[in-house]
Tab-separated table of C-alpha atoms in Angstrom:
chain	number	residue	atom	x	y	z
Z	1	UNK	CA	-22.777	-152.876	-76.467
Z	2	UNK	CA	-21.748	-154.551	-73.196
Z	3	UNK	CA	-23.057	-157.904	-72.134
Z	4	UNK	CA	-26.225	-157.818	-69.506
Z	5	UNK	CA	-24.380	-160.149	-66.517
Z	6	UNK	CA	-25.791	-158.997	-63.280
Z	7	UNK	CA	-22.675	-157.647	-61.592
Z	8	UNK	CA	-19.740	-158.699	-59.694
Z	9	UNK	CA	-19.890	-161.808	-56.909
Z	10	UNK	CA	-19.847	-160.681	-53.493
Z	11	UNK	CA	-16.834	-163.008	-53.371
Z	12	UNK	CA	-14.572	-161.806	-56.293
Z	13	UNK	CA	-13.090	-158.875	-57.027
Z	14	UNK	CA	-13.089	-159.610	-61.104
Z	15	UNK	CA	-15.088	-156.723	-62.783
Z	16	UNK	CA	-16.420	-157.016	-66.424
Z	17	UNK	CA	-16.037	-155.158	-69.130
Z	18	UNK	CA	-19.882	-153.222	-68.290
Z	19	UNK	CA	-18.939	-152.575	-64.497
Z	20	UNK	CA	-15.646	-150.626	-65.959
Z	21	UNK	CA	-17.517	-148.592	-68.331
Z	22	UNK	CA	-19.957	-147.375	-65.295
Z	23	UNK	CA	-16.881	-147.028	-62.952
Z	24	UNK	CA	-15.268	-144.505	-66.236
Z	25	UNK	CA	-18.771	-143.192	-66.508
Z	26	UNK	CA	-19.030	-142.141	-63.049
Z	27	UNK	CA	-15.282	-141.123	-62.823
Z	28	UNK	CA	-16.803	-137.965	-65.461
Z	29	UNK	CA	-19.354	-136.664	-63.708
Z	30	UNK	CA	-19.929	-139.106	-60.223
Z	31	UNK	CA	-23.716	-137.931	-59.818
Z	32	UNK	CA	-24.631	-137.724	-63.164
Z	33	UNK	CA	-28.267	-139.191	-63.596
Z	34	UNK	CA	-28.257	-143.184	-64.353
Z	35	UNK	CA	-30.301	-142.478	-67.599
Z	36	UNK	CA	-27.353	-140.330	-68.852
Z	37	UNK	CA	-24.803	-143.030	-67.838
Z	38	UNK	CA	-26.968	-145.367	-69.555
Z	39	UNK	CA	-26.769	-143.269	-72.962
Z	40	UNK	CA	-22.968	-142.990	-72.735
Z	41	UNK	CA	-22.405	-146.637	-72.228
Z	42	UNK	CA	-25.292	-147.782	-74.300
Z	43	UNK	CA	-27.328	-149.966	-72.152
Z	44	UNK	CA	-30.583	-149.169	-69.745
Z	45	UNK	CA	-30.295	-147.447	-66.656
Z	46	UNK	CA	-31.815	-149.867	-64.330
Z	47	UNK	CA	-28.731	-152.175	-66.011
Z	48	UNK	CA	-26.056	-149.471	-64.890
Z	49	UNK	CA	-27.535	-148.671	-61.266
Z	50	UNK	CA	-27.870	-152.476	-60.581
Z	51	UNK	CA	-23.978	-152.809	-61.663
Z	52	UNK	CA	-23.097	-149.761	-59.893
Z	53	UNK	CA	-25.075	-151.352	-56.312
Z	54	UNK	CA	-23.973	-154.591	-56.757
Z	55	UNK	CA	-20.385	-153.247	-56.646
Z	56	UNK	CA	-20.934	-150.558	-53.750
Z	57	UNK	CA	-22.756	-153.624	-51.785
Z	58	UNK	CA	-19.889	-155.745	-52.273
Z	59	UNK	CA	-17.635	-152.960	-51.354
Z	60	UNK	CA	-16.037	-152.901	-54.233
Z	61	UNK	CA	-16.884	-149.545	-55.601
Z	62	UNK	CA	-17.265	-146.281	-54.045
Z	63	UNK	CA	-17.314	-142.677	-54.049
Z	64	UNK	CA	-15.028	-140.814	-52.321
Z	65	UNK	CA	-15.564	-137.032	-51.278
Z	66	UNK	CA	-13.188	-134.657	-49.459
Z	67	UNK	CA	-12.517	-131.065	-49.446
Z	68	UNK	CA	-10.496	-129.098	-52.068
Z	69	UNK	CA	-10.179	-125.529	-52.472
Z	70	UNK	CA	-10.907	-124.585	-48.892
Z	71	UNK	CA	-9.432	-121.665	-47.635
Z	72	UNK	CA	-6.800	-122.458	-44.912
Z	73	UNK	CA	-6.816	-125.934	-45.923
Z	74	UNK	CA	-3.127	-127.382	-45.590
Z	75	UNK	CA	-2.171	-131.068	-46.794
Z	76	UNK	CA	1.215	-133.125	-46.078
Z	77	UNK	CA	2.882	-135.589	-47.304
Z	78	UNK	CA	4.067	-137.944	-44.119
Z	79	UNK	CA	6.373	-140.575	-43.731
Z	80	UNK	CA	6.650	-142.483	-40.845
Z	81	UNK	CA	9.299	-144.631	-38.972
Z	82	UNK	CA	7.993	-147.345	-37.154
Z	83	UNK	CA	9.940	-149.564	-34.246
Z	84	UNK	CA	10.382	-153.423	-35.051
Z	85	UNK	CA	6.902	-155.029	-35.184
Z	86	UNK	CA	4.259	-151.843	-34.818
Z	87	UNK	CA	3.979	-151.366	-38.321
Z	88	UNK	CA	0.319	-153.034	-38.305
Z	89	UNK	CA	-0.538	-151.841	-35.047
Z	90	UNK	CA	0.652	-147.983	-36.188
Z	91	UNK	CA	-1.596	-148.134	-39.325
Z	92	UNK	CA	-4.648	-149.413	-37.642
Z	93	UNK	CA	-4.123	-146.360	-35.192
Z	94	UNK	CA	-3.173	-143.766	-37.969
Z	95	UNK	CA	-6.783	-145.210	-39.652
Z	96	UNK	CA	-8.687	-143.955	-37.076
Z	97	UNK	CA	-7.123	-140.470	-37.245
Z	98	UNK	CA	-10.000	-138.161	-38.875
Z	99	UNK	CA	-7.476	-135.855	-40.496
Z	100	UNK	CA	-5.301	-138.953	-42.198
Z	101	UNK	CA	-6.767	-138.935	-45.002
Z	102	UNK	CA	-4.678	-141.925	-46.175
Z	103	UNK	CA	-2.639	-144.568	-44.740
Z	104	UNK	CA	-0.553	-146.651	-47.117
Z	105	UNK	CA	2.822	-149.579	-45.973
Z	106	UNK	CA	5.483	-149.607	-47.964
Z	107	UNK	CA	8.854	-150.228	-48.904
Z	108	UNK	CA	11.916	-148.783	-47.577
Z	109	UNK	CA	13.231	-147.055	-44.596
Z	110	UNK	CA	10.055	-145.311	-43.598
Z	111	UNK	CA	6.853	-148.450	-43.709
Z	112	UNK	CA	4.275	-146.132	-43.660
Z	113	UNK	CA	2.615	-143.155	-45.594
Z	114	UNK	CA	0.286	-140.254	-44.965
Z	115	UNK	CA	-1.911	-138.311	-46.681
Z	116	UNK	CA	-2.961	-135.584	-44.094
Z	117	UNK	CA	-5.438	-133.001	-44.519
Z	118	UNK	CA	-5.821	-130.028	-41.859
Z	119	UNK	CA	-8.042	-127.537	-41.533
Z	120	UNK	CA	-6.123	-124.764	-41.228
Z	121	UNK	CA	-2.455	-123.820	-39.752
Z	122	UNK	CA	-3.450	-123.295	-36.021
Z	123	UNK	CA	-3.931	-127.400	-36.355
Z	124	UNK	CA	-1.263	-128.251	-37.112
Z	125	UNK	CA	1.270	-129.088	-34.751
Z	126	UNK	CA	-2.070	-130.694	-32.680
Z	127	UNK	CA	-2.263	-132.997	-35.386
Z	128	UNK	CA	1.238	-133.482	-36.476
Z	129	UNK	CA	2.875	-133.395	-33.191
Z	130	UNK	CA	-0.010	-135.579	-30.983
Z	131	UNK	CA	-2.434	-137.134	-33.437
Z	132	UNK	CA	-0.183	-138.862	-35.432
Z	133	UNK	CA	3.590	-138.164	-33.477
Z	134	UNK	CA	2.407	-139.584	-29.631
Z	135	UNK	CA	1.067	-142.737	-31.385
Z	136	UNK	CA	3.206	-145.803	-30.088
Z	137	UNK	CA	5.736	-147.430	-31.956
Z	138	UNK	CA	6.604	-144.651	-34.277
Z	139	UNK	CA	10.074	-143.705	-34.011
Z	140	UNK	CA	10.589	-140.847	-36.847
Z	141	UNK	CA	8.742	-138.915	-39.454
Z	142	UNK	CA	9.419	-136.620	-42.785
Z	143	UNK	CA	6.715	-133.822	-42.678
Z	144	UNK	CA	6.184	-132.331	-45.977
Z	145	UNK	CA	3.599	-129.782	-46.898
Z	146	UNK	CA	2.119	-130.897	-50.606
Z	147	UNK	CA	2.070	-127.169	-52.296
Z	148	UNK	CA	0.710	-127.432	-55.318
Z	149	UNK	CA	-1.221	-130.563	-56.590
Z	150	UNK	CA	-1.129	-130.993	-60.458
Z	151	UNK	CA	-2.355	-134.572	-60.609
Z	152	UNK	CA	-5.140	-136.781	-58.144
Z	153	UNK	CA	-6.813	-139.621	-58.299
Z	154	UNK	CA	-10.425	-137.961	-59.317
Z	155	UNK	CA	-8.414	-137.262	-62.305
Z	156	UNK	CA	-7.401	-141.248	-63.371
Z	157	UNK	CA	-9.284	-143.677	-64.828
Z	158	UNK	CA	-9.171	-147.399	-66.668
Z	159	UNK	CA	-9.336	-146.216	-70.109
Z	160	UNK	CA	-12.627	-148.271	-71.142
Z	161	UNK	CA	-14.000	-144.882	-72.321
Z	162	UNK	CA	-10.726	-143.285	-72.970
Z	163	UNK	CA	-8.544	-141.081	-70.546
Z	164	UNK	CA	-9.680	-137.810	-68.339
Z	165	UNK	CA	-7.636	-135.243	-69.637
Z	166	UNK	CA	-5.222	-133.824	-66.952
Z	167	UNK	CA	-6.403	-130.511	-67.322
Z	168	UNK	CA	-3.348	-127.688	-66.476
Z	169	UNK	CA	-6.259	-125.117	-65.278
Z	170	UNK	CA	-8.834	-126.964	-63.162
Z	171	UNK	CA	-7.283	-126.267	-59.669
Z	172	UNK	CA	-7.318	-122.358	-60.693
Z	173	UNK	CA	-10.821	-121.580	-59.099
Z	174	UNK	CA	-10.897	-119.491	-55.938
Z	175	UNK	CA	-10.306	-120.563	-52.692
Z	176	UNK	CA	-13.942	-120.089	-50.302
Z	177	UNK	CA	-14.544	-120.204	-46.655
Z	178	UNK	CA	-14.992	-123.410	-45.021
Z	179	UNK	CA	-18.561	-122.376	-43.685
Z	180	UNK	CA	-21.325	-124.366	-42.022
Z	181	UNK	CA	-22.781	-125.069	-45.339
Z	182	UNK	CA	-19.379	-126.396	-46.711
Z	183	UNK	CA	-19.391	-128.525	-44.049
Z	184	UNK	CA	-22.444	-130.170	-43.978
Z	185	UNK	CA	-22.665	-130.684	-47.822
Z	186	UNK	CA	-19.580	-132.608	-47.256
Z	187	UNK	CA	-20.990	-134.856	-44.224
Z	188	UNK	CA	-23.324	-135.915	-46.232
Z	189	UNK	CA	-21.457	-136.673	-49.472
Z	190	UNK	CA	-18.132	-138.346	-47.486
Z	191	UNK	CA	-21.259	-141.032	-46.566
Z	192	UNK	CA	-22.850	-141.223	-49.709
Z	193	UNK	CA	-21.220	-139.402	-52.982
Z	194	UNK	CA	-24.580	-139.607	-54.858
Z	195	UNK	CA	-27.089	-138.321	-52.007
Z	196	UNK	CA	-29.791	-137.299	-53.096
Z	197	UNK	CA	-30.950	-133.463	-53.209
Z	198	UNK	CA	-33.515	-133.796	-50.505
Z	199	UNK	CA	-31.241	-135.818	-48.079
Z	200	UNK	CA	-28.726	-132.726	-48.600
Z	201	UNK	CA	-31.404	-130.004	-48.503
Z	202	UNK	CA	-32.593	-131.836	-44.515
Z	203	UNK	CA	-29.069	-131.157	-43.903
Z	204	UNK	CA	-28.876	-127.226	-44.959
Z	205	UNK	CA	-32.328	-126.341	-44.337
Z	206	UNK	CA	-32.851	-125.129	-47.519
Z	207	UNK	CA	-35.374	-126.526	-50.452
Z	208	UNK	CA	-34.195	-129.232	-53.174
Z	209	UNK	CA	-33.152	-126.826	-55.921
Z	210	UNK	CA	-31.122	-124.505	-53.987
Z	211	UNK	CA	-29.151	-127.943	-52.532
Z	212	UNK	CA	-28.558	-129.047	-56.113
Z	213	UNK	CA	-27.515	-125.273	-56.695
Z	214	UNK	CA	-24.945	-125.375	-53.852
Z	215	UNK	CA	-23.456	-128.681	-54.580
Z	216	UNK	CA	-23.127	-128.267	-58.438
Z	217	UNK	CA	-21.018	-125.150	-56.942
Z	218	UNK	CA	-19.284	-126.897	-55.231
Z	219	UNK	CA	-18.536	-129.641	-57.353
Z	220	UNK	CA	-17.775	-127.653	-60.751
Z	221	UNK	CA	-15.445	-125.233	-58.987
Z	222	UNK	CA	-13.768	-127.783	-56.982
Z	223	UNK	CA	-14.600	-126.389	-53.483
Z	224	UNK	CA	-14.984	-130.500	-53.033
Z	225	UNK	CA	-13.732	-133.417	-55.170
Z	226	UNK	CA	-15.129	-136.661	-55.998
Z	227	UNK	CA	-13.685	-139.846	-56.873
Z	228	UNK	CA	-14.640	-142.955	-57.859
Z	229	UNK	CA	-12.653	-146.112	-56.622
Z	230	UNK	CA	-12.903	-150.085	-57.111
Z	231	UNK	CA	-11.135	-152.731	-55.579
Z	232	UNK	CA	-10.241	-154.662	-58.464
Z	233	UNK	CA	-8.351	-152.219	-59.882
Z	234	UNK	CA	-5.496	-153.846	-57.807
Z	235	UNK	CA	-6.000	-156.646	-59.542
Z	236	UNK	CA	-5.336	-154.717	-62.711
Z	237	UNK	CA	-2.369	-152.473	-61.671
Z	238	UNK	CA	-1.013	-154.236	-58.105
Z	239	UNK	CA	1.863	-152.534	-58.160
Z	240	UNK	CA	2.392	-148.844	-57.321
Z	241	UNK	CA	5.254	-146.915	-57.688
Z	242	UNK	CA	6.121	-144.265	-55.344
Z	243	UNK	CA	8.876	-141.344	-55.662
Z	244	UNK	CA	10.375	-138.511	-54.140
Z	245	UNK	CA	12.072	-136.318	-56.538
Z	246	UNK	CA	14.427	-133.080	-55.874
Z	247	UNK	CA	14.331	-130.643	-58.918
Z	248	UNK	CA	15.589	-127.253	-59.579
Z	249	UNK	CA	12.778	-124.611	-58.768
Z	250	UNK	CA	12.664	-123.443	-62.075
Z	251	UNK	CA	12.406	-126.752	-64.202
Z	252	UNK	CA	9.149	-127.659	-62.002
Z	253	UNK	CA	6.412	-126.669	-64.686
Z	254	UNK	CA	8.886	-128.919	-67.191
Z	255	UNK	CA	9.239	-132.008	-65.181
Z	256	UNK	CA	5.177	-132.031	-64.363
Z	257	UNK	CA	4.415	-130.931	-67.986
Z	258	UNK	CA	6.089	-134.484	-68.897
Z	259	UNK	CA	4.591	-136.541	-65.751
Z	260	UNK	CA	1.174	-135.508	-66.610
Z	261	UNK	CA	2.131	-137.355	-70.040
Z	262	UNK	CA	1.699	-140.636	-68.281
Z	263	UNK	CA	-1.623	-142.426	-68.397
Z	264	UNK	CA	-1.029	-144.287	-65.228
Z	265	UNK	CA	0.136	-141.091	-62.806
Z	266	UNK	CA	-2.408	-141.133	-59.921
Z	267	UNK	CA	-0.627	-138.487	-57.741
Z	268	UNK	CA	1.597	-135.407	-58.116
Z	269	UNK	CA	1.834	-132.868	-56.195
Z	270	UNK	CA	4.869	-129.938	-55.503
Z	271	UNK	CA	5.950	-130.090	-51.520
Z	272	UNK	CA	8.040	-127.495	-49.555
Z	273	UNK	CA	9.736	-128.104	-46.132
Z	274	UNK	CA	11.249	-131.367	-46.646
Z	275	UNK	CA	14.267	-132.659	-48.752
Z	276	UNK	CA	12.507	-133.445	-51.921
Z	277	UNK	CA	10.241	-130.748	-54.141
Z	278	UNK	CA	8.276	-133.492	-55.665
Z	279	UNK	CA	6.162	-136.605	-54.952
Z	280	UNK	CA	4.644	-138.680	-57.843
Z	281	UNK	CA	2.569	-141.945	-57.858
Z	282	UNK	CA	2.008	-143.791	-60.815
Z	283	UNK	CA	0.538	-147.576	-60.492
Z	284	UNK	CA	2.362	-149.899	-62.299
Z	285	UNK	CA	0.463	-153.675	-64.342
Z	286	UNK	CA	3.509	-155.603	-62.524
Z	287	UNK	CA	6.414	-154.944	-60.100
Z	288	UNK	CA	8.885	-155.411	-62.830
Z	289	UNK	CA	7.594	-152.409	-64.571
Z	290	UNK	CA	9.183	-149.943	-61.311
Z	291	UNK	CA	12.793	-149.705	-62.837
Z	292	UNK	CA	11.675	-149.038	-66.426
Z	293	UNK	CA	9.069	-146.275	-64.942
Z	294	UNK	CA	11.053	-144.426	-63.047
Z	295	UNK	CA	13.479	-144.257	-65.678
Z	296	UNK	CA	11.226	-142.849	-68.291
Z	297	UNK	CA	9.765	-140.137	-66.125
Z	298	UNK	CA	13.197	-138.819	-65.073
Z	299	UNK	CA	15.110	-139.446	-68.380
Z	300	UNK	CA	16.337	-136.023	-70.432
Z	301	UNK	CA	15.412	-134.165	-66.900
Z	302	UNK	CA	17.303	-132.050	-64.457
Z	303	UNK	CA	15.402	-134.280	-61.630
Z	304	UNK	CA	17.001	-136.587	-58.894
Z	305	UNK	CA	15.294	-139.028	-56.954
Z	306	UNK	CA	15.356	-138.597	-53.178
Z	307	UNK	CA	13.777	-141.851	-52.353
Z	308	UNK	CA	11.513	-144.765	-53.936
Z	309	UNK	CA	9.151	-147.014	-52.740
Z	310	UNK	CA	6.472	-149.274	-53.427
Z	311	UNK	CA	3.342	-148.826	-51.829
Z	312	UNK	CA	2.445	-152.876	-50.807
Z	313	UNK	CA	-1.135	-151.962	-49.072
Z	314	UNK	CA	-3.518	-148.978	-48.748
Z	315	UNK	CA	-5.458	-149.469	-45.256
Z	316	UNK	CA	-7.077	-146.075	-45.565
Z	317	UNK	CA	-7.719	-144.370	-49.193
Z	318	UNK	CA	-9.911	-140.729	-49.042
Z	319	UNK	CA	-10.923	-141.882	-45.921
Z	320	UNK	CA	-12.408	-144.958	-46.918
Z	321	UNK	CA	-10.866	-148.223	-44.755
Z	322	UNK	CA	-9.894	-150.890	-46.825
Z	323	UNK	CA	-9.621	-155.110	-46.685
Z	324	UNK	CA	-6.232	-156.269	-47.884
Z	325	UNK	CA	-8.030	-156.834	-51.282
Z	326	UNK	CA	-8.480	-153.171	-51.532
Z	327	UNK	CA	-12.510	-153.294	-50.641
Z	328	UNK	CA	-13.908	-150.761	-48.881
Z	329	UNK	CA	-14.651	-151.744	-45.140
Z	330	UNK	CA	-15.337	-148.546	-43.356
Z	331	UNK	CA	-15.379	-145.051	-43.405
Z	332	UNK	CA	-13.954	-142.384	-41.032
Z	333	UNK	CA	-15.098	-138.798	-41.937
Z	334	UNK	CA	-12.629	-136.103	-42.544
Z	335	UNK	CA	-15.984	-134.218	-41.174
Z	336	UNK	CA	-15.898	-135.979	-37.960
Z	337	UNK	CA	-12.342	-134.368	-37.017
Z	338	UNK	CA	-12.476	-132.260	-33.744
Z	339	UNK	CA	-9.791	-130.082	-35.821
Z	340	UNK	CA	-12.515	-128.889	-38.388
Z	341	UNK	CA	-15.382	-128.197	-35.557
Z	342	UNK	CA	-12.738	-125.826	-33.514
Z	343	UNK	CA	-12.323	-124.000	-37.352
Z	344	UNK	CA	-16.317	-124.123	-38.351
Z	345	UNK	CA	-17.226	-122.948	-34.761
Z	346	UNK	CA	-14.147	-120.114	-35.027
Z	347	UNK	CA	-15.557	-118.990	-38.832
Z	348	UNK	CA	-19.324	-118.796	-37.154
């Protein structure tokens, strides 16, 4: 079905046609066994685990995991000022930041945005205000709490397989408490998104079945998310579109019903506390596309545009750190925040 090349050069960032079906494979069900991948994609699994290593060696695949339907969890939207010449030194600094979950420059007024995640609300203004506010060369930022999110990037994919439905209903499952076992199934899996059911049964004390019980749970009812990423992708879409959209309360369910129409949507999410009600990313196959894009998603809508931008490099994705080719460099757990021991030690 696919031809039998060995996987992508350590110096490239090309993928072939194989290494996309694995990365769409994966993007299903991320720890699905190789031998099922294998039957999906129609070649051996020792073919589609050596494509899959070869591309998380080169760092240019990887699993991303990172919490979900946690109770208390609260997530902004952030975009930051900086003062002549700090942008670079800002992001490197923001990087670093456990909670940040990503760190993206950009066009426009504002050079920099956040993706923060926080525990829960007594955090806050710790992380907001000090965290991310006291570092230098940041003059201003737009704090907006994302509400509602009808669209991630767990949910996109290249299309070698055919799209992931953007199901309406799959953020609907309860909220849990973010326990001790919550937390260390997701220390484990932020390192390594296929971990095996021993490594994460060490972790909980418990035997291999109940681990593979606990983190199909949490998997299948979203408690934690999974993503698959790949550098080359930028190759393939290097432009991304960013925009902040004002719409009338009501016409909300309308404007996503439409946005959730486009194949190429990687983000959007309702916010409150801020001047727009709505922030979508869609990645664009060239710059010029931008104009025509944004007019399609707002055309025949109530919806204004706040603000646009183009998102020029992602230093930090799921809180992965990333080369200016988009390959993954680093890692700095959401797990390792001093925000989330203060809440697992308070919910002990």
């Amino acid at each position: 079905m696919f031809g039998m090349d060995s996987g992508i050069d350590p110096g490239k960032t090309m993928m072939s046609e194989l290494d996309f079906a694995v990365f769409d494979a994966l993007q299903r069900n991320p720890r699905a066994p190789w031998a099922e991948i294998a039957r999906t994609i129609g070649v051996s699994g020792p073919t589609v685990r050596r494509h899959w290593h070869a591309l998380v060696e080169s760092g240019a695949g990887w699993i991303a995991t990172y919490p979900n339907r946690v109770r208390g969890l609260m997530c902004f939207s952030v975009r930051v000022k900086c003062q002549p010449g700090f942008v670079e030194a800002v992001a490197k600094q923001l990087c670093q930041v456990p909670e940040v979950m990503s760190v993206s420059e950009m066009t426009g007024a504002y050079q920099i945005q956040l993706i923060v995640f926080v525990p829960d609300k007594s955090r806050v203004r710790p992380v907001l205000n000090v965290s991310i506010g006291q570092v230098e060369g940041i003059s201003e930022l737009i704090i907006s709490l994302m509400s509602d999110v009808q669209i991630e990037g767990a949910q996109w994919n290249s299309g070698t397989l055919g799209r992931i439905e953007k199901s309406p209903n799959q953020y609907k499952f309860p909220e849990v408490e973010f326990d001790e076992r919550v937390e260390k199934t997701l220390r484990v899996l932020e390192c390594d998104g296929r971990a095996g059911a021993s490594r994460i049964a060490s972790s909980l004390g418990l035997g291999n079945p109940q681990a593979r019980r606990i983190v199909k749970q949490f998997l299948s009812r979203r408690v934690l998310i999974q993503r698959v990423e790949a550098a080359p992708l930028h190759d393939e879409w290097p432009g991304v579109l960013a925009l902040w959209l004002l719409v009338p309360p009501a016409k909300l369910d309308e404007v996503v019903t439409k946005i959730k129409t486009f194949p190429d949507a990687r983000l959007c999410t309702t916010l409150v506390g801020g001047e727009a009600n709505l922030y979508v990313i869609l990645w664009l196959r060239s710059f010029s596309q931008a104009n025509e894009v944004e007019s399609d998603v707002v055309r025949g809508l109530p919806t204004r545009v706040v603000s646009r931008s183009i998102l020029l490099q992602h230093h930090k994705r799921a809180g992965v750190l990333l080369d200016e080719e988009g390959r993954k460099i680093g890692h700095v757990p959401w797990t390792d925040s001093p925000s989330l021991h203060a809440h697992v030690l308070h919910a002990c």
